[in-house]
Coordinates of C-alpha atoms in Angstrom, one line a residue:
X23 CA 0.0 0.0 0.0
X24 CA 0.9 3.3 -1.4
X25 CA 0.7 6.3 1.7
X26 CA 0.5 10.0 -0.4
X27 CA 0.6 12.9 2.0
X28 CA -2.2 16.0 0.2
X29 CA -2.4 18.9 1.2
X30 CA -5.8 20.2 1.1
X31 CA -8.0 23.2 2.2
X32 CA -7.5 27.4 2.9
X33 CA -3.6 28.3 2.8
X34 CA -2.2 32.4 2.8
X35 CA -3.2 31.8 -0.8
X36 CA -6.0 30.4 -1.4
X37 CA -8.7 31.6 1.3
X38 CA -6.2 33.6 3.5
X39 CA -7.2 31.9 6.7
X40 CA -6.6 28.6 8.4
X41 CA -9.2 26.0 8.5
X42 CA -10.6 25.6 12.3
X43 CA -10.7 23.1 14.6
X44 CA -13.9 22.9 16.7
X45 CA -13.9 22.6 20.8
X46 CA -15.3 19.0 20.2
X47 CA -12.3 18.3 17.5
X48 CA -14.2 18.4 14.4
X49 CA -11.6 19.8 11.9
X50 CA -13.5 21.9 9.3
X51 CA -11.4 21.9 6.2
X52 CA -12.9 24.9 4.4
X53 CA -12.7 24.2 0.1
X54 CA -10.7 26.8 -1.3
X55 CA -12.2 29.3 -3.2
X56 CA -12.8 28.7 -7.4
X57 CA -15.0 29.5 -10.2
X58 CA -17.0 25.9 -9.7
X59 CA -20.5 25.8 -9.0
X60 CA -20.7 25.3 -5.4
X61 CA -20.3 27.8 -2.5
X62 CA -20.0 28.0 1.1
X63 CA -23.8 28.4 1.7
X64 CA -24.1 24.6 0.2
X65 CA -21.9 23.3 3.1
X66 CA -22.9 23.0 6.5
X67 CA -21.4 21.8 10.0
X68 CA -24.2 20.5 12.4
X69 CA -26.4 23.1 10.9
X70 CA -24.7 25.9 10.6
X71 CA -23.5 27.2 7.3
X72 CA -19.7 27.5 6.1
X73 CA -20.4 31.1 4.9
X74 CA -21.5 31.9 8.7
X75 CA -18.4 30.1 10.2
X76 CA -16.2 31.9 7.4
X77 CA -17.8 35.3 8.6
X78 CA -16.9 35.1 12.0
X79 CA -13.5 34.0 11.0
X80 CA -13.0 37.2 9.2
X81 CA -13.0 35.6 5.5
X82 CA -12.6 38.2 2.8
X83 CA -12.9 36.3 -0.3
X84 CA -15.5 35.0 -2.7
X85 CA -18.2 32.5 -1.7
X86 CA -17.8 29.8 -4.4
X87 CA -15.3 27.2 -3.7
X88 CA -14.3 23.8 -4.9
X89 CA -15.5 21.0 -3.1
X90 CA -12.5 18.4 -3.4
X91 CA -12.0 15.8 -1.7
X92 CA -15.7 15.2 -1.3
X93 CA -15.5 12.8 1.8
X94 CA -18.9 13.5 3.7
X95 CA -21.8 13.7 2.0
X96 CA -23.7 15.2 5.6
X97 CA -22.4 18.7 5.2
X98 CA -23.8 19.1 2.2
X99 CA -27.3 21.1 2.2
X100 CA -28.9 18.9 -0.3
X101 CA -29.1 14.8 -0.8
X102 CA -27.3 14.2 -3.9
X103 CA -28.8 11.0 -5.5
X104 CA -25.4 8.4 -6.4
X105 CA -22.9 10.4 -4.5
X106 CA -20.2 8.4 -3.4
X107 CA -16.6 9.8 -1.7
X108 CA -14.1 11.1 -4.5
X109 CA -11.4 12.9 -5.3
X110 CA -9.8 14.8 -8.2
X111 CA -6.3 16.1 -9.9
X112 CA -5.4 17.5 -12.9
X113 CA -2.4 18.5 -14.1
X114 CA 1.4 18.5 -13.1
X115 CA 0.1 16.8 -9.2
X116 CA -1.8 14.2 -11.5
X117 CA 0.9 13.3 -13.8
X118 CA 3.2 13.3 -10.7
X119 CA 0.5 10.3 -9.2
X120 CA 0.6 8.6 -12.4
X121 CA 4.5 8.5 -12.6
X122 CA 4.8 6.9 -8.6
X123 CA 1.9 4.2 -9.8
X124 CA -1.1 5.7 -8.1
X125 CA -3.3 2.6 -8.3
X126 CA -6.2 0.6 -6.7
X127 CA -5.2 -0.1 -2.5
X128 CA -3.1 3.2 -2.2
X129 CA -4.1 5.5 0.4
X130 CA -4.5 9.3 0.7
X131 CA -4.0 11.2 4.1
X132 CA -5.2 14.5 3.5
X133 CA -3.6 17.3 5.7
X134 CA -3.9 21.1 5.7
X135 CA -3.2 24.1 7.6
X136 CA -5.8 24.9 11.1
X137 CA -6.3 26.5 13.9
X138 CA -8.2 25.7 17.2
X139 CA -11.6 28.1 17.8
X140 CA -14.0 28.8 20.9
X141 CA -17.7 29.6 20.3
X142 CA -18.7 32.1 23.0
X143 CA -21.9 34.3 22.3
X144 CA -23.0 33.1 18.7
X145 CA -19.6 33.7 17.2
X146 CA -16.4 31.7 16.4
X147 CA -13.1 32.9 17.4
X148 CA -9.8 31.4 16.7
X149 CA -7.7 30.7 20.1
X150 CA -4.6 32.7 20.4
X151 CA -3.0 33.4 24.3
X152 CA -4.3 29.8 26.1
X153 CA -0.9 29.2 26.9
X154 CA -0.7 25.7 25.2
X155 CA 1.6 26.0 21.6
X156 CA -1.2 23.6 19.7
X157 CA -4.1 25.7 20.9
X158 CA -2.7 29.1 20.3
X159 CA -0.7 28.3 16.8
X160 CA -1.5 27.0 13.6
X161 CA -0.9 23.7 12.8
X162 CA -0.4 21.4 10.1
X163 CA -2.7 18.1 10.8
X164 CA -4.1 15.4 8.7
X165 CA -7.8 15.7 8.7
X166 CA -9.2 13.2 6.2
X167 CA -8.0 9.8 4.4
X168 CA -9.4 8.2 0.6
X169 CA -8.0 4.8 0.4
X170 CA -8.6 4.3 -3.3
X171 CA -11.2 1.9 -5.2
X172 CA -10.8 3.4 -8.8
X173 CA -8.8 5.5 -10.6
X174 CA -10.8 7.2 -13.5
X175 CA -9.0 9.1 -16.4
X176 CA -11.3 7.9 -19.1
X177 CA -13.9 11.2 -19.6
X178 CA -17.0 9.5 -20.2
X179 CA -16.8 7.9 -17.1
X180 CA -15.8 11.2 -15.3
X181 CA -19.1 13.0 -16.4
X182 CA -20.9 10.4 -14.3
X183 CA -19.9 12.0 -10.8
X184 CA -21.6 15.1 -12.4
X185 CA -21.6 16.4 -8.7
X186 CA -18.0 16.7 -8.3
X187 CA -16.0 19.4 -9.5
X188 CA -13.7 17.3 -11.6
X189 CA -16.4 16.1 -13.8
X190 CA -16.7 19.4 -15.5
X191 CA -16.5 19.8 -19.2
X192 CA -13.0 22.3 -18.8
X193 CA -11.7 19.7 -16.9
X194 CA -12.5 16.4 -18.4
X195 CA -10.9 18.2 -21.9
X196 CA -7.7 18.4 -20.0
X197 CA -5.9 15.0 -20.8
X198 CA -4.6 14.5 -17.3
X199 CA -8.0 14.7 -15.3
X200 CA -8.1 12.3 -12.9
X201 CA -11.0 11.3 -10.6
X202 CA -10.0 8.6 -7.9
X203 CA -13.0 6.9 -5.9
X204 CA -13.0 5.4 -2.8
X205 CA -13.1 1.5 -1.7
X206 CA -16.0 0.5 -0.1
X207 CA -14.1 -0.4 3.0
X208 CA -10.6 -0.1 4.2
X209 CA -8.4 -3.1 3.6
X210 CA -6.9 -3.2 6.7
X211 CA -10.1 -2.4 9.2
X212 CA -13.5 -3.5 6.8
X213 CA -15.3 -1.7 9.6
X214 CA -14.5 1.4 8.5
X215 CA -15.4 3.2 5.5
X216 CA -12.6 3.4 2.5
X217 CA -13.2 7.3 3.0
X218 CA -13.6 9.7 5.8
X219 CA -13.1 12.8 8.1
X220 CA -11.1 12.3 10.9
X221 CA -11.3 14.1 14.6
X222 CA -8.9 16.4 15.8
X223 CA -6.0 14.3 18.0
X224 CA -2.5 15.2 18.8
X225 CA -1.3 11.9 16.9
X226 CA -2.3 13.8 13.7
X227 CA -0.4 16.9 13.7
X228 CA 2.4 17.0 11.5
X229 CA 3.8 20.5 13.0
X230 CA 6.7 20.6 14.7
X231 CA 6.1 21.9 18.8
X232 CA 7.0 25.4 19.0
X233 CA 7.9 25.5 15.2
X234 CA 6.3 27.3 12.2
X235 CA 2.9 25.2 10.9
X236 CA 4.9 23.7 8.0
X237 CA 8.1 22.2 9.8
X238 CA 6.8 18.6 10.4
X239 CA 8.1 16.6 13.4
X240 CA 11.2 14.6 11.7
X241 CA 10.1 10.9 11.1
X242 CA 12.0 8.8 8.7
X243 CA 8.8 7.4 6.7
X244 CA 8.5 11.0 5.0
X245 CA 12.3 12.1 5.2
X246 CA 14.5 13.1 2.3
X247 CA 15.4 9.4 1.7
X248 CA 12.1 7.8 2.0
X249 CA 9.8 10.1 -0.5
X250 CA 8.9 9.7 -4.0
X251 CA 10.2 12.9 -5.3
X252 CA 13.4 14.8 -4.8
X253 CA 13.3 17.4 -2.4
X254 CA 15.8 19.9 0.1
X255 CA 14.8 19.5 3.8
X256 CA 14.9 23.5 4.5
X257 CA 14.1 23.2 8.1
X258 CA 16.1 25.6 10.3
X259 CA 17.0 22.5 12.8
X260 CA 17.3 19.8 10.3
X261 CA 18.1 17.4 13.0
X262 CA 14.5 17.9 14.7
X263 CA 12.0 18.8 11.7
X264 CA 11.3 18.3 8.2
X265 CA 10.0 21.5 5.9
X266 CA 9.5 21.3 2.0
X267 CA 9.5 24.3 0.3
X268 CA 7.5 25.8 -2.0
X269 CA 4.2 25.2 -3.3
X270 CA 3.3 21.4 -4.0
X271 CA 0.1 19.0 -3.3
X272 CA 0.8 15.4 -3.3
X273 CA 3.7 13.5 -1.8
X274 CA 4.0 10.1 -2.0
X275 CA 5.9 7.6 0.3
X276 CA 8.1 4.7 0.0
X277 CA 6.2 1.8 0.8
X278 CA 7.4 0.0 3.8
X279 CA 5.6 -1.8 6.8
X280 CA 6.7 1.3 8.7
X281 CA 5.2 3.8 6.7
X282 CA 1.9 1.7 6.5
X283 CA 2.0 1.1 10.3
X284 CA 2.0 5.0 10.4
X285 CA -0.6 5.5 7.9
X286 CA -2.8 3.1 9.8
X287 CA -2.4 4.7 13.3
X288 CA -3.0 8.2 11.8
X289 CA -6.7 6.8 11.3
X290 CA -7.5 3.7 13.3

């Protein structure tokens, strides 16, 4: 099995904030914004709309975003008849999956950039002087996992998950549009669903303690040597964390019983 680290969700690019994690450790991975058809007043959390969450949160930008991954069908506002978890690529980060042998069994943990909040008088307020350096700072955590059931590049096929962004006629014309389902269940726990959200747990931050959001805690199964790419470690203290420059999506692993013991923990 095949572990690719995504980074997913609001960045200082796209959306300008960090995604927040709620006082009951549901991580709210906010789409980034797009020209797609969706928008943040077709996704809810427990009722409450993105757009209201992304208000109080000081959002500045547009309201349509692009829902990808599509793990949950719940906060969605309306039942969409045949929806089933997916997720797309296009592009260089699809040619890159392609090239390590993205196939059938391979798992995606999807990670992004958040930041704890309170809710106190009908508003949401990111945390910032609690005194503990994961509730005060932003953090790097993995938030979602697609273990894959089908990878789909032929078009015809695509424009039957008309729901998902990736199904688009712009998209499906570029040659390297990729849609990849999710397995029923996961191979290694069939009590689980091949696709998922996951809760807020210390286990799944990738940040560094008392380091910027993007320095990872150093672990050999994503290290220099044991990626499927070539990359600089540009951490200040390369001895204690892992950073990789620049702007980039997917990063696969070198499979080894280590890296899928990780994978596993991260969300079992």
């Amino acid at each position: 099995m095949k572990v690719i680290l995504s980074r997913k969700g609001f960045d200082s690019v796209n959306g300008g904030i960090v995604s927040p994690i709620l006082e009951d450790g549901t991580m709210i991975s906010f789409p980034i914004p797009s020209n797609d058809s969706s928008s943040y007043n077709d996704l809810k959390y427990n009722g409450i709309l993105y757009s209201k969450i992304l208000s109080d949160l000081h959002y500045k930008g547009g309201q349509f975003c692009h829902v990808d991954p599509d793990l949950d069908q719940g906060r969605i506002s309306k039942e969409i008849d045949g929806w089933e978890p997916a997720f797309g690529q296009i592009d260089s980060s699809a040619t890159y999956l392609k090239n390590i042998g993205i196939k059938e069994g391979d798992l995606f943990l999807f990670f992004g950039n958040f930041h704890h909040v309170s809710y106190a008088n009908g508003s949401f307020k990111y945390i910032k002087k609690s005194g503990d350096f994961y509730k005060d700072n932003d953090l790097q955590v993995i938030w979602g996992y697609l273990q894959v059931g089908k990878v789909i590049d032929n078009p015809m096929e695509q424009k039957s998950f008309w729901w998902h962004p990736h199904s688009n006629e712009k998209r499906i014309e570029n040659k390297t549009n990729l849609i990849f389902t999710a397995s029923k269940n996961l191979s290694f726990d069939p009590s689980k669903p091949g696709a998922g959200l996951l809760s807020y747990d210390k286990k799944r931050v990738l940040t560094l303690e008392n380091g910027n959001k993007a320095t990872w805690i150093k672990k050999e199964i994503y290290d220099t040597d044991h990626i499927l790419s070539k990359r600089k470690n540009s951490a200040k203290d390369p001895s204690r964390g892992i950073y990789y420059a620049g702007i980039w999506q997917e990063l696969g692993l070198m499979e080894s019983d280590a890296c899928s013991l990780w994978a596993k923990l991260m969300i079992l």
